[in-house]
Short mmCIF file of C-alpha atoms in Angstrom, two decimals:
data_model
loop_
_atom_site.label_atom_id
_atom_site.label_comp_id
_atom_site.label_asym_id
_atom_site.label_seq_id
_atom_site.Cartn_x
_atom_site.Cartn_y
_atom_site.Cartn_z
CA MET A 459 -33.13 -79.87 -92.86
CA GLY A 460 -29.98 -78.55 -94.74
CA LYS A 461 -29.17 -76.52 -91.97
CA THR A 462 -29.37 -79.28 -89.50
CA LEU A 463 -27.28 -81.93 -91.59
CA ASN A 464 -24.48 -79.25 -91.81
CA LYS A 465 -24.22 -78.71 -88.09
CA ILE A 466 -23.89 -82.54 -87.90
CA ILE A 467 -21.34 -82.67 -90.32
CA PHE A 468 -19.37 -79.74 -88.77
CA ILE A 469 -19.64 -81.52 -85.36
CA ILE A 470 -18.21 -84.71 -86.65
CA GLY A 471 -15.13 -82.96 -88.42
CA PHE A 472 -14.69 -81.00 -85.38
CA ILE A 473 -14.11 -84.14 -83.28
CA PHE A 474 -12.04 -85.60 -85.84
CA GLY A 475 -10.05 -83.09 -86.40
CA ILE A 476 -9.36 -82.66 -82.53
CA GLY A 477 -8.77 -86.48 -82.76
CA CYS A 478 -6.09 -86.18 -85.33
CA ALA A 479 -4.65 -83.12 -83.66
CA PHE A 480 -4.45 -85.03 -80.42
CA SER A 481 -2.77 -88.01 -82.34
CA PHE A 482 -0.02 -86.12 -84.13
CA ALA A 483 0.82 -83.90 -81.38
CA ALA A 484 1.60 -86.90 -78.99
CA PRO A 485 5.01 -87.17 -77.97
CA ALA A 486 7.14 -90.12 -79.06
CA CYS A 487 6.70 -91.20 -75.37
CA ALA A 488 3.32 -91.36 -74.88
CA PHE A 489 1.88 -94.12 -72.44
CA ALA A 490 -0.80 -97.02 -73.40
CA ALA A 491 -1.91 -99.40 -70.88
CA VAL A 492 -0.45 -102.91 -71.37
CA CYS A 493 -1.67 -104.96 -68.29
CA GLU A 494 -3.85 -104.27 -65.28
CA VAL A 495 -2.14 -104.98 -61.92
CA THR A 496 -4.16 -106.64 -58.99
CA THR A 497 -3.28 -108.34 -55.59
CA SER A 498 -5.07 -111.64 -54.80
CA ASP A 499 -6.64 -109.84 -51.66
CA GLY A 500 -8.61 -107.97 -54.48
CA GLN A 501 -7.05 -104.86 -54.43
CA THR A 502 -6.55 -103.19 -57.76
CA VAL A 503 -3.12 -101.52 -57.40
CA GLY A 504 -2.58 -99.72 -60.83
CA PHE A 505 -1.92 -100.27 -64.52
CA ASP A 506 1.34 -101.02 -66.45
CA THR A 507 2.18 -98.65 -69.54
CA PHE A 508 4.63 -98.88 -72.15
CA ASN A 509 6.82 -96.86 -74.29
CA GLN A 510 7.93 -98.31 -77.54
CA GLY A 511 7.93 -101.89 -76.25
CA TRP A 512 8.60 -103.24 -72.61
CA ALA A 513 7.87 -100.40 -70.35
CA TYR A 514 7.33 -98.58 -67.06
CA THR A 515 5.34 -100.59 -64.62
CA CYS A 516 3.46 -98.37 -61.61
CA TYR A 517 1.63 -99.98 -58.90
CA LYS A 518 1.35 -99.74 -55.24
CA SER A 519 3.00 -102.18 -53.34
CA SER A 520 0.75 -105.16 -51.15
CA SER A 521 1.43 -104.86 -47.52
CA ASN A 522 0.45 -108.55 -47.43
CA LYS A 523 3.45 -110.50 -48.49
CA ASN A 524 0.96 -113.55 -48.51
CA THR A 525 -0.75 -112.00 -51.50
CA THR A 526 -0.38 -112.90 -55.00
CA THR A 527 0.10 -109.96 -57.76
CA VAL A 528 -1.70 -110.69 -61.11
CA PHE A 529 -0.46 -109.20 -64.40
CA LYS A 530 -3.50 -109.12 -66.52
CA LEU A 531 -2.25 -108.23 -69.98
CA LEU A 532 -4.26 -105.66 -71.70
CA SER A 533 -2.21 -106.16 -75.34
CA ASP A 534 1.29 -107.60 -76.39
CA TRP A 535 4.48 -107.07 -74.74
CA GLU A 536 7.28 -106.57 -77.08
CA SER A 537 10.58 -105.80 -76.00
CA TRP A 538 13.25 -103.33 -76.88
CA THR A 539 16.36 -104.50 -78.90
CA SER A 540 18.78 -101.57 -77.99
CA LYS A 541 21.78 -102.60 -75.83
CA GLY A 542 23.45 -101.14 -73.53
CA LYS A 543 23.95 -101.09 -69.73
CA HIS A 544 20.93 -100.01 -67.57
CA SER A 545 21.24 -98.96 -63.82
CA MET A 546 18.74 -100.26 -61.56
CA ASN A 547 18.80 -100.28 -57.94
CA GLY A 548 22.55 -99.03 -57.62
CA SER A 549 23.70 -102.04 -59.88
CA ASN A 550 24.68 -102.26 -63.53
CA TYR A 551 23.42 -104.92 -65.75
CA SER A 552 24.17 -105.64 -69.12
CA HIS A 553 20.54 -105.78 -70.04
CA SER A 554 17.69 -104.56 -68.26
CA LYS A 555 15.43 -106.70 -66.31
CA TYR A 556 11.62 -106.30 -65.60
CA ASP A 557 11.34 -106.66 -61.98
CA LEU A 558 7.94 -107.55 -60.58
CA GLY A 559 8.81 -106.77 -57.01
CA VAL A 560 11.55 -104.45 -55.98
CA ASP A 561 11.06 -100.51 -55.99
CA VAL A 562 13.10 -98.90 -58.46
CA LYS A 563 12.85 -95.13 -58.92
CA ARG A 564 13.10 -93.72 -62.03
CA LYS A 565 12.71 -89.65 -62.14
CA ASP A 566 13.55 -89.58 -65.82
CA VAL A 567 10.24 -91.49 -66.55
CA PRO A 568 7.44 -88.66 -67.31
CA GLY A 569 4.15 -88.69 -65.77
CA LEU A 570 5.00 -90.84 -62.77
CA ASP A 571 5.34 -90.09 -59.05
CA ASP A 572 8.44 -91.54 -57.80
CA SER A 573 7.30 -91.59 -54.23
CA LYS A 574 4.17 -93.31 -54.79
CA SER A 575 4.85 -95.95 -57.73
CA LYS A 576 6.90 -98.61 -58.22
CA VAL A 577 8.39 -98.29 -61.91
CA ASP A 578 10.97 -99.94 -64.00
CA CYS A 579 12.02 -99.84 -67.39
CA PHE A 580 12.41 -103.13 -69.85
CA ASP A 581 15.23 -102.40 -72.29
CA ASP A 582 15.95 -105.34 -74.16
CA GLY A 583 15.54 -107.34 -70.64
CA PHE A 584 14.19 -110.28 -69.00
CA ILE A 585 10.93 -110.24 -66.40
CA TRP A 586 12.38 -111.27 -62.97
CA VAL A 587 10.01 -112.87 -60.53
CA PRO A 588 12.11 -112.26 -57.23
CA HIS A 589 13.40 -114.08 -54.33
CA ASP A 590 10.04 -116.03 -52.59
CA LYS A 591 7.42 -113.54 -54.39
CA SER A 592 4.37 -115.00 -55.47
CA ILE A 593 3.29 -113.70 -59.44
CA THR A 594 0.61 -114.63 -61.80
CA ILE A 595 0.90 -113.37 -65.45
CA ASP A 596 -2.21 -113.63 -67.32
CA LEU A 597 -1.70 -113.58 -70.98
CA ASN A 598 -5.34 -112.86 -71.63
CA GLY A 599 -4.78 -113.83 -75.28
CA HIS A 600 -1.91 -111.53 -75.57
CA ASN A 601 1.99 -112.00 -76.17
CA ILE A 602 5.22 -111.54 -74.22
CA ASN A 603 7.74 -111.15 -76.93
CA ARG A 604 11.52 -110.68 -75.81
CA GLN A 605 12.26 -110.25 -79.57
CA ARG A 606 15.58 -111.64 -79.75
CA GLY A 607 15.34 -113.42 -82.90
CA ASN A 608 18.75 -115.38 -83.48
CA ASP A 609 20.90 -112.87 -81.56
CA GLN A 610 21.67 -114.79 -78.44
CA THR A 611 23.08 -113.10 -75.23
CA ASP A 612 23.49 -113.51 -71.66
CA ASP A 613 20.47 -113.23 -69.54
CA GLY A 614 18.54 -113.57 -72.81
CA GLU A 615 15.53 -115.80 -71.75
CA VAL A 616 12.09 -114.15 -71.41
CA ILE A 617 11.42 -114.94 -67.50
CA ASN A 618 13.56 -115.71 -64.84
CA VAL A 619 12.15 -117.44 -61.77
CA SER A 620 13.98 -116.85 -58.85
CA SER A 621 14.79 -119.20 -55.80
CA GLY A 622 11.70 -119.23 -53.60
CA ALA A 623 9.16 -117.76 -56.13
CA VAL A 624 6.29 -119.15 -57.67
CA LEU A 625 5.22 -117.98 -60.89
CA THR A 626 1.92 -118.87 -62.38
CA ILE A 627 1.48 -118.28 -66.04
CA LYS A 628 -2.23 -118.63 -67.57
CA ASP A 629 -4.58 -117.54 -70.28
CA SER A 630 -8.05 -116.54 -69.17
CA ASN A 631 -8.94 -115.39 -72.92
CA PRO A 632 -7.30 -117.90 -75.20
CA ASN A 633 -9.66 -117.63 -78.26
CA ARG A 634 -7.27 -115.38 -80.21
CA GLN A 635 -5.91 -117.01 -83.46
CA GLN A 636 -2.36 -116.24 -84.83
CA THR A 637 0.39 -117.82 -86.54
CA LEU A 638 3.73 -118.16 -84.97
CA TYR A 639 6.54 -119.49 -86.06
CA GLY A 640 4.51 -121.45 -89.31
CA TYR A 641 1.98 -122.68 -86.74
CA ASP A 642 -1.70 -121.83 -86.29
CA VAL A 643 -2.59 -121.60 -82.66
CA LYS A 644 -5.08 -119.80 -80.04
CA GLY A 645 -4.15 -118.11 -77.44
CA GLY A 646 -1.18 -115.87 -76.14
CA ALA A 647 2.80 -117.00 -76.29
CA ILE A 648 5.82 -116.49 -74.22
CA MET A 649 8.21 -115.93 -77.15
CA GLY A 650 11.50 -114.61 -78.77
CA GLY A 651 13.81 -115.53 -75.74
CA ALA A 652 17.55 -116.20 -76.89
CA SER A 653 20.23 -117.00 -74.44
CA GLU A 654 23.88 -117.93 -74.02
CA ASP A 655 23.68 -119.25 -70.51
CA GLY A 656 20.33 -120.58 -69.33
CA ALA A 657 16.66 -121.16 -70.68
CA GLY A 658 15.60 -119.36 -74.17
CA GLY A 659 12.03 -118.80 -72.85
CA ILE A 660 11.82 -119.49 -68.66
CA HIS A 661 14.66 -120.39 -66.30
CA ILE A 662 13.16 -121.81 -62.75
CA LYS A 663 15.78 -121.59 -60.23
CA ASN A 664 16.31 -124.27 -57.24
CA LYS A 665 13.39 -124.03 -54.63
CA ALA A 666 11.51 -121.85 -57.47
CA THR A 667 7.87 -123.17 -58.95
CA LEU A 668 6.58 -122.69 -62.29
CA ILE A 669 2.54 -123.25 -63.14
CA VAL A 670 2.02 -123.11 -66.85
CA GLU A 671 -1.91 -123.56 -67.37
CA GLY A 672 -3.21 -123.02 -71.18
CA CYS A 673 -0.23 -121.42 -72.98
CA ASN A 674 1.98 -121.33 -75.82
CA ILE A 675 5.72 -121.35 -75.50
CA CYS A 676 7.42 -120.94 -78.70
CA GLY A 677 10.04 -119.89 -80.45
CA ASN A 678 13.19 -119.57 -78.00
CA GLN A 679 16.32 -120.51 -78.04
CA THR A 680 19.68 -121.13 -76.33
CA ASN A 681 23.24 -122.32 -76.52
CA ASP A 682 22.97 -123.94 -72.77
CA HIS A 683 20.05 -126.15 -72.10
CA GLY A 684 16.22 -125.77 -72.41
CA GLY A 685 15.24 -124.13 -75.42
CA ALA A 686 11.97 -123.12 -73.72
CA ILE A 687 12.19 -124.28 -70.01
CA LYS A 688 15.19 -124.99 -67.84
CA LEU A 689 14.36 -126.80 -64.46
CA GLU A 690 17.15 -126.13 -62.27
CA GLY A 691 18.16 -127.75 -59.01
CA LYS A 692 16.53 -130.66 -57.08
CA LYS A 693 13.57 -128.58 -55.33
CA SER A 694 12.71 -126.97 -58.32
CA LYS A 695 9.17 -127.92 -59.71
CA LEU A 696 7.12 -127.40 -63.15
CA VAL A 697 3.42 -128.38 -63.40
CA MET A 698 2.54 -127.51 -66.71
CA ASN A 699 -1.08 -128.49 -68.29
CA ASN A 700 -3.23 -127.74 -71.69
CA SER A 701 -0.38 -126.15 -73.34
CA THR A 702 1.34 -126.13 -76.35
CA VAL A 703 5.61 -125.98 -76.87
CA PHE A 704 6.65 -125.41 -79.90
CA ALA A 705 9.33 -124.36 -82.46
CA ASN A 706 12.07 -123.81 -79.69
CA LYS A 707 15.77 -125.16 -79.83
CA THR A 708 19.11 -125.43 -78.39
CA ARG A 709 21.89 -124.30 -80.80
CA ASP A 710 25.47 -125.24 -81.54
CA ALA A 711 28.01 -124.82 -78.99
CA LYS A 712 31.41 -125.49 -77.76
CA SER A 713 29.73 -128.02 -75.44
CA ASN A 714 26.53 -130.11 -75.35
CA THR A 715 23.13 -127.97 -75.71
CA ASN A 716 20.30 -130.52 -74.50
CA GLY A 717 16.41 -130.36 -74.43
CA GLY A 718 15.09 -128.58 -77.58
CA ALA A 719 11.79 -127.67 -75.10
CA ILE A 720 12.40 -128.57 -71.62
CA TYR A 721 15.55 -129.47 -69.60
CA CYS A 722 15.49 -131.02 -66.15
CA ASP A 723 18.50 -131.22 -63.91
CA GLY A 724 16.85 -132.24 -61.00
CA GLY A 725 13.37 -131.23 -59.39
CA THR A 726 9.91 -132.33 -60.33
CA ALA A 727 8.10 -132.08 -63.45
CA THR A 728 4.51 -132.70 -64.15
CA ILE A 729 3.11 -132.38 -67.54
CA THR A 730 -0.69 -132.88 -69.04
CA LYS A 731 -2.66 -132.62 -71.86
CA THR A 732 0.45 -130.55 -73.72
CA THR A 733 1.48 -130.78 -77.05
CA PHE A 734 5.14 -130.85 -78.01
CA ILE A 735 5.73 -130.09 -81.57
CA GLY A 736 8.80 -128.83 -83.93
CA ASN A 737 11.47 -128.67 -81.24
CA GLU A 738 15.14 -129.19 -81.98
CA SER A 739 18.14 -130.16 -80.02
CA GLU A 740 21.65 -129.51 -81.31
CA ASP A 741 22.91 -132.58 -79.13
CA TYR A 742 20.11 -134.96 -77.06
CA GLY A 743 16.39 -134.56 -76.10
CA GLY A 744 14.60 -132.95 -79.01
CA ALA A 745 11.67 -132.02 -76.77
CA ILE A 746 12.90 -133.04 -73.24
CA PHE A 747 15.95 -133.93 -71.29
CA SER A 748 16.44 -135.36 -67.93
CA ASP A 749 20.06 -134.80 -66.56
CA GLU A 750 21.90 -136.49 -63.94
CA GLY A 751 19.97 -135.80 -60.46
CA ASN A 752 17.10 -136.84 -58.67
CA VAL A 753 14.32 -135.99 -61.52
CA ASN A 754 10.69 -136.95 -61.15
CA LEU A 755 9.27 -136.92 -64.42
CA THR A 756 5.54 -137.25 -64.88
CA VAL A 757 3.98 -137.08 -68.62
CA THR A 758 0.08 -137.67 -69.05
CA ASN A 759 -2.26 -137.24 -72.17
CA CYS A 760 0.62 -135.40 -74.27
CA VAL A 761 1.74 -135.39 -77.95
CA PHE A 762 5.17 -135.41 -79.15
CA GLN A 763 5.34 -134.37 -82.89
CA ASN A 764 8.03 -134.04 -85.21
CA ASN A 765 10.87 -133.29 -82.81
CA TYR A 766 14.35 -133.74 -83.61
CA CYS A 767 17.82 -134.18 -82.09
CA ARG A 768 21.18 -134.59 -83.69
CA ASP A 769 22.05 -137.20 -81.56
CA SER A 770 19.72 -139.34 -79.53
CA GLY A 771 16.22 -138.96 -78.01
CA GLY A 772 14.29 -137.46 -80.76
CA ALA A 773 11.55 -136.54 -78.57
CA ILE A 774 12.95 -137.51 -74.94
CA TYR A 775 16.43 -138.40 -73.32
CA MET A 776 16.45 -139.84 -69.72
CA ASP A 777 20.19 -139.84 -69.00
CA ALA A 778 19.02 -139.70 -65.37
CA GLY A 779 15.64 -139.64 -63.16
CA LYS A 780 12.34 -141.46 -62.71
CA LEU A 781 9.88 -141.33 -66.13
CA GLU A 782 6.24 -142.22 -65.76
CA MET A 783 4.29 -141.71 -68.75
CA SER A 784 0.74 -142.67 -69.73
CA GLU A 785 -1.64 -142.06 -72.56
CA CYS A 786 1.03 -140.32 -75.06
CA GLU A 787 1.46 -140.15 -78.38
CA PHE A 788 4.76 -140.17 -80.23
CA LEU A 789 4.61 -139.08 -83.91
CA GLY A 790 7.21 -138.74 -86.39
CA ASN A 791 10.20 -137.59 -84.12
CA SER A 792 13.84 -138.48 -85.30
CA SER A 793 17.03 -138.49 -83.99
CA GLY A 794 20.50 -138.31 -85.72
CA ASP A 795 21.64 -141.31 -83.44
CA ASP A 796 19.63 -143.67 -81.42
CA GLY A 797 16.30 -143.40 -80.15
CA GLY A 798 14.04 -141.77 -82.49
CA GLY A 799 11.26 -141.16 -79.99
CA ILE A 800 12.67 -142.21 -76.42
CA TYR A 801 16.23 -143.08 -75.24
CA ILE A 802 16.35 -144.31 -71.72
CA ASP A 803 19.55 -144.46 -69.78
CA GLY A 804 18.58 -144.21 -66.23
CA GLU A 805 18.39 -146.34 -63.24
CA GLU A 806 15.66 -145.04 -61.51
CA GLY A 807 12.71 -146.92 -63.39
CA THR A 808 10.81 -145.88 -66.15
CA VAL A 809 7.07 -146.95 -67.18
CA ILE A 810 5.45 -146.38 -70.11
CA ARG A 811 1.62 -147.16 -70.04
CA ASN A 812 -0.99 -147.05 -72.95
CA CYS A 813 1.28 -145.01 -75.48
CA GLN A 814 1.41 -145.11 -79.04
CA PHE A 815 4.52 -144.82 -81.13
CA LYS A 816 4.09 -144.28 -84.84
CA SER A 817 6.31 -143.22 -87.83
CA ASN A 818 9.67 -142.55 -85.51
CA TYR A 819 12.86 -142.71 -87.11
CA ALA A 820 16.23 -143.11 -85.77
CA LYS A 821 19.15 -143.05 -87.90
CA ASP A 822 21.11 -145.45 -86.13
CA SER A 823 18.95 -147.81 -83.55
CA GLY A 824 15.68 -147.88 -81.84
CA GLY A 825 13.18 -146.20 -84.36
CA ALA A 826 10.76 -145.74 -81.47
CA ILE A 827 12.46 -146.67 -78.16
CA TYR A 828 16.12 -147.35 -77.19
CA VAL A 829 16.63 -149.08 -74.05
CA TYR A 830 19.93 -148.67 -71.98
CA ASP A 831 18.58 -149.48 -68.30
CA ASP A 832 17.38 -152.26 -66.30
CA TYR A 833 14.17 -151.15 -65.04
CA VAL A 834 11.51 -150.37 -68.04
CA SER A 835 8.46 -151.40 -68.36
CA LEU A 836 5.99 -151.12 -71.37
CA LEU A 837 2.40 -151.70 -70.60
CA ASP A 838 -0.59 -151.60 -73.16
CA CYS A 839 1.50 -149.74 -75.96
CA ILE A 840 1.16 -149.88 -79.57
CA ILE A 841 4.52 -149.57 -81.55
CA LYS A 842 4.00 -149.69 -84.90
CA ASN A 843 5.42 -148.06 -88.32
CA ASN A 844 8.72 -146.99 -87.21
CA SER A 845 11.99 -147.30 -88.79
CA ALA A 846 15.74 -147.43 -87.76
CA GLY A 847 18.86 -146.99 -89.91
CA LYS A 848 20.76 -150.05 -88.46
CA ASP A 849 18.42 -152.13 -85.90
CA GLY A 850 15.51 -152.32 -83.74
CA GLY A 851 13.00 -150.24 -85.98
CA GLY A 852 10.57 -150.54 -82.75
CA ILE A 853 12.63 -151.11 -79.58
CA TYR A 854 16.23 -151.60 -79.15
CA VAL A 855 17.50 -153.37 -76.29
CA ASP A 856 21.23 -153.09 -75.25
CA GLY A 857 23.03 -156.28 -74.66
CA LYS A 858 23.71 -155.64 -70.90
CA TYR A 859 19.59 -154.91 -70.27
CA ARG A 860 16.12 -156.02 -69.82
CA ILE A 861 12.86 -154.96 -70.53
CA SER A 862 9.01 -155.88 -69.26
CA ILE A 863 6.17 -156.06 -71.37
CA GLN A 864 2.66 -156.41 -70.32
CA GLY A 865 -0.96 -156.17 -70.91
CA VAL A 866 -1.99 -155.56 -74.69
CA MET A 867 1.30 -154.93 -76.58
CA GLU A 868 1.59 -154.59 -80.30
CA VAL A 869 5.20 -154.23 -81.18
CA CYS A 870 5.03 -155.01 -85.26
CA ASP A 871 5.11 -153.47 -88.79
CA ASN A 872 8.55 -151.83 -88.07
CA THR A 873 11.38 -151.90 -90.03
CA ALA A 874 15.01 -151.55 -90.11
CA SER A 875 18.09 -151.36 -92.22
CA HIS A 876 17.50 -152.77 -95.81
CA GLY A 877 13.85 -152.51 -95.16
CA ARG A 878 14.11 -155.96 -93.15
CA ALA A 879 11.20 -156.84 -90.21
CA ASP A 880 13.03 -155.60 -87.15
CA ASP A 881 10.22 -154.89 -84.21
CA LEU A 882 11.81 -155.46 -81.00
CA TYR A 883 15.77 -156.37 -81.29
CA LEU A 884 17.85 -158.00 -78.52
CA GLU A 885 21.61 -156.92 -79.02
CA ASP A 886 23.05 -159.52 -78.03
CA ALA A 887 20.84 -162.39 -76.28
CA LYS A 888 23.84 -164.57 -75.16
CA GLU A 889 24.43 -161.98 -72.51
CA ASN A 890 21.41 -160.34 -70.43
CA ALA A 891 19.23 -158.64 -73.16
CA THR A 892 16.42 -160.20 -72.11
CA VAL A 893 12.32 -159.96 -72.63
CA TYR A 894 10.39 -160.15 -69.77
CA SER A 895 6.46 -160.89 -69.81
CA GLY A 896 4.53 -159.09 -66.94
CA GLY A 897 1.15 -161.05 -68.21
CA LEU A 898 0.34 -160.63 -72.02
CA MET A 899 -3.49 -160.41 -72.87
CA ASP A 900 -5.37 -161.07 -76.24
CA GLY A 901 -4.59 -158.82 -79.04
CA SER A 902 -0.93 -158.86 -78.21
CA LYS A 903 1.51 -158.90 -81.03
CA VAL A 904 5.28 -158.82 -80.74
CA GLY A 905 8.25 -159.33 -83.04
CA ILE A 906 11.53 -160.19 -81.83
CA ARG A 907 15.14 -160.40 -83.65
CA THR A 908 18.76 -160.80 -82.18
CA GLY A 909 21.92 -159.96 -82.99
CA GLY A 910 23.25 -163.18 -81.32
CA ASP A 911 21.42 -166.57 -79.95
CA ASP A 912 17.75 -166.84 -80.10
CA PRO A 913 15.69 -164.29 -78.53
CA LYS A 914 15.63 -165.04 -74.74
CA LEU A 915 12.12 -164.48 -72.80
CA LYS A 916 11.56 -165.21 -69.56
CA ASN A 917 8.39 -165.44 -67.42
CA VAL A 918 6.47 -166.71 -70.57
CA THR A 919 4.14 -169.37 -70.82
CA LYS A 920 3.89 -171.69 -73.75
CA GLN A 921 0.38 -170.15 -74.51
CA GLU A 922 1.77 -166.56 -74.81
CA VAL A 923 5.17 -168.05 -77.12
CA GLU A 924 2.58 -169.40 -79.44
CA GLU A 925 -0.19 -166.76 -79.52
CA TYR A 926 1.67 -163.39 -78.86
CA PHE A 927 5.17 -163.44 -80.01
CA PHE A 928 6.71 -164.13 -83.43
CA THR A 929 10.29 -164.02 -84.78
CA ASN A 930 11.57 -161.56 -86.97
CA SER A 931 14.63 -164.13 -87.58
CA GLY A 932 15.60 -167.33 -85.60
CA SER A 933 13.73 -169.34 -82.99
CA PHE A 934 12.63 -168.79 -79.24
CA SER A 935 14.81 -169.69 -76.18
CA SER A 936 12.34 -169.21 -73.19
CA THR A 937 12.39 -169.78 -69.51
CA LYS A 938 9.25 -171.08 -67.98
CA ASN A 939 8.57 -169.37 -64.60
CA SER A 940 12.16 -169.90 -63.24
CA GLU A 941 12.47 -166.37 -62.53
CA LYS A 942 9.13 -165.42 -61.88
CA ASN A 943 9.81 -163.32 -58.49
CA GLU A 944 12.42 -161.46 -60.55
CA SER A 945 10.20 -160.62 -63.60
CA TYR A 946 7.27 -159.62 -61.18
CA TYR A 947 9.53 -156.84 -59.44
CA ALA A 948 10.44 -156.02 -62.79
CA SER A 949 7.25 -155.42 -64.40
CA VAL A 950 5.18 -153.94 -61.24
CA PHE A 951 7.46 -152.98 -58.27
CA ALA A 952 9.78 -150.96 -60.46
CA ILE A 953 7.07 -148.71 -62.10
CA GLY A 954 6.46 -147.17 -59.02
CA ASN A 955 2.97 -148.75 -58.35
CA ARG A 956 3.07 -147.75 -54.62
CA PHE A 957 -0.45 -148.91 -54.41
CA VAL A 958 0.52 -152.47 -54.93
CA ILE A 959 3.46 -152.62 -52.83
CA VAL A 960 1.43 -150.98 -50.10
CA LEU A 961 -1.40 -153.59 -50.60
CA VAL A 962 0.72 -156.34 -50.16
CA THR A 963 2.91 -155.17 -47.26
CA ILE A 964 -0.70 -154.99 -45.55
CA LEU A 965 -1.93 -158.42 -46.51
CA VAL A 966 1.48 -159.86 -45.33
CA ALA A 967 0.92 -158.16 -41.98
CA ALA A 968 -2.44 -158.92 -41.85
CA PHE A 969 -1.39 -162.75 -42.41
CA LEU A 970 1.09 -162.57 -39.65
CA VAL A 971 -1.17 -161.06 -37.19
CA ALA A 972 -3.90 -163.84 -38.01
CA GLY A 973 -1.46 -166.67 -37.69
CA ALA A 974 -0.16 -165.38 -34.09
CA VAL A 975 -3.45 -165.18 -32.91
CA VAL A 976 -4.45 -168.72 -34.33
CA VAL A 977 -1.26 -169.91 -32.26
CA ARG A 978 -2.08 -168.11 -29.30
CA ARG A 979 -5.61 -169.77 -29.05
CA ILE A 980 -4.10 -173.17 -29.81
CA ARG A 981 -1.69 -172.99 -26.88
CA SER A 982 -4.27 -171.53 -24.70
CA ARG A 983 -6.37 -174.60 -25.30
#
């Protein structure tokens, strides 16, 4: 029995010793698999390997250009932080880029056959999705970390999506629990970018598409626009679902730096079931900024919490474009100027439906919402316990503009300077600042105050005035149905309700056809 035990101990010790020997003898450039590379046609084409961080990818090119190459992470990717030029494909770059589609031969990479492999080195570089390529990155619970900290540089983003390319980022194993930038989260993350000339995290070029499904994007920053994501050009596209975007920011620069999380300069952005928390903008739009251009922004079932900007639009600033928002929450956002929750300064139409604004703050005016646009409609919203340093603790409407409210609206318990009640503030009622009723319902409670004449209401019934409105100061000046068509346009057509428009058009056409038939029959008699 003793001899048998000694043999077992000897064998275990021998195996352990060999393992240690190989471990200590392994060269510094030893490779370890970081991701599996496959194509959408079912072909496994290789494994990505790394050395001290970003590394050498080796995989065979798929002959079918219509296939999507999938990179599934098997461990975290972390960039080198060394600097210097790196020659790729005959060109020099101040920082390397990890090319997910271009053949690059590297004879100085040990263990790789240049004639059969695609390889690239990531020495403090960004991931580049080439023109017209379709790439999927599966985080698989792991992180892609550029590791730039506060050291901003040209091309300092984590990922760059070229024109015509389609990048999908997903997480097939979102159960990993980790603490990133002070937040407890689940799943992998895109993080650590710091740029001077583009997005901090992901830069989407014109005609490119980014799809984000169930991921974290955090800890990125830029001196330009878009701490996490920059959507560039009228044909660019962003689709984001079930994700968390947090602790991203734009930093001080000589010119404005807008959109702490997302900056839209044209294109289409559809965002669903996503949380924006703790993002900051040095200037406008703590979480999202929509710039001049044909932007279509749709936000559904999202949470905006504790975002901040030094100027206006603590969570969202709409400088141009169309915004359709529903079932969202704005909690604890703040701005150093106007619009603690949202600042609206566009002409394409804004609809906010079934949303809640609570505990938001503007140092100047519009604790929850600041309106500087004629086509703003609020439907079934709760706007409570917000505050402003000057006027409009809940909503501030500029003297030249109007706002439409509809459904069950609660705009109450908001405060402004010196703690006075100030729910919906009309800057100067003797101009155009007006509240339109598109049809309020039981449960509505709307407090109104004005800086000039009595509050101006239009398309409002006597019952609505008596049951749903109250004044924070002064009395009411109402116009009964005299501008019913105009207010109907403001509350229905301007919100992009194409179904209503099409339905009315069909009914009118049907009526005209029926009338023509009747007239023809009468004449035939």
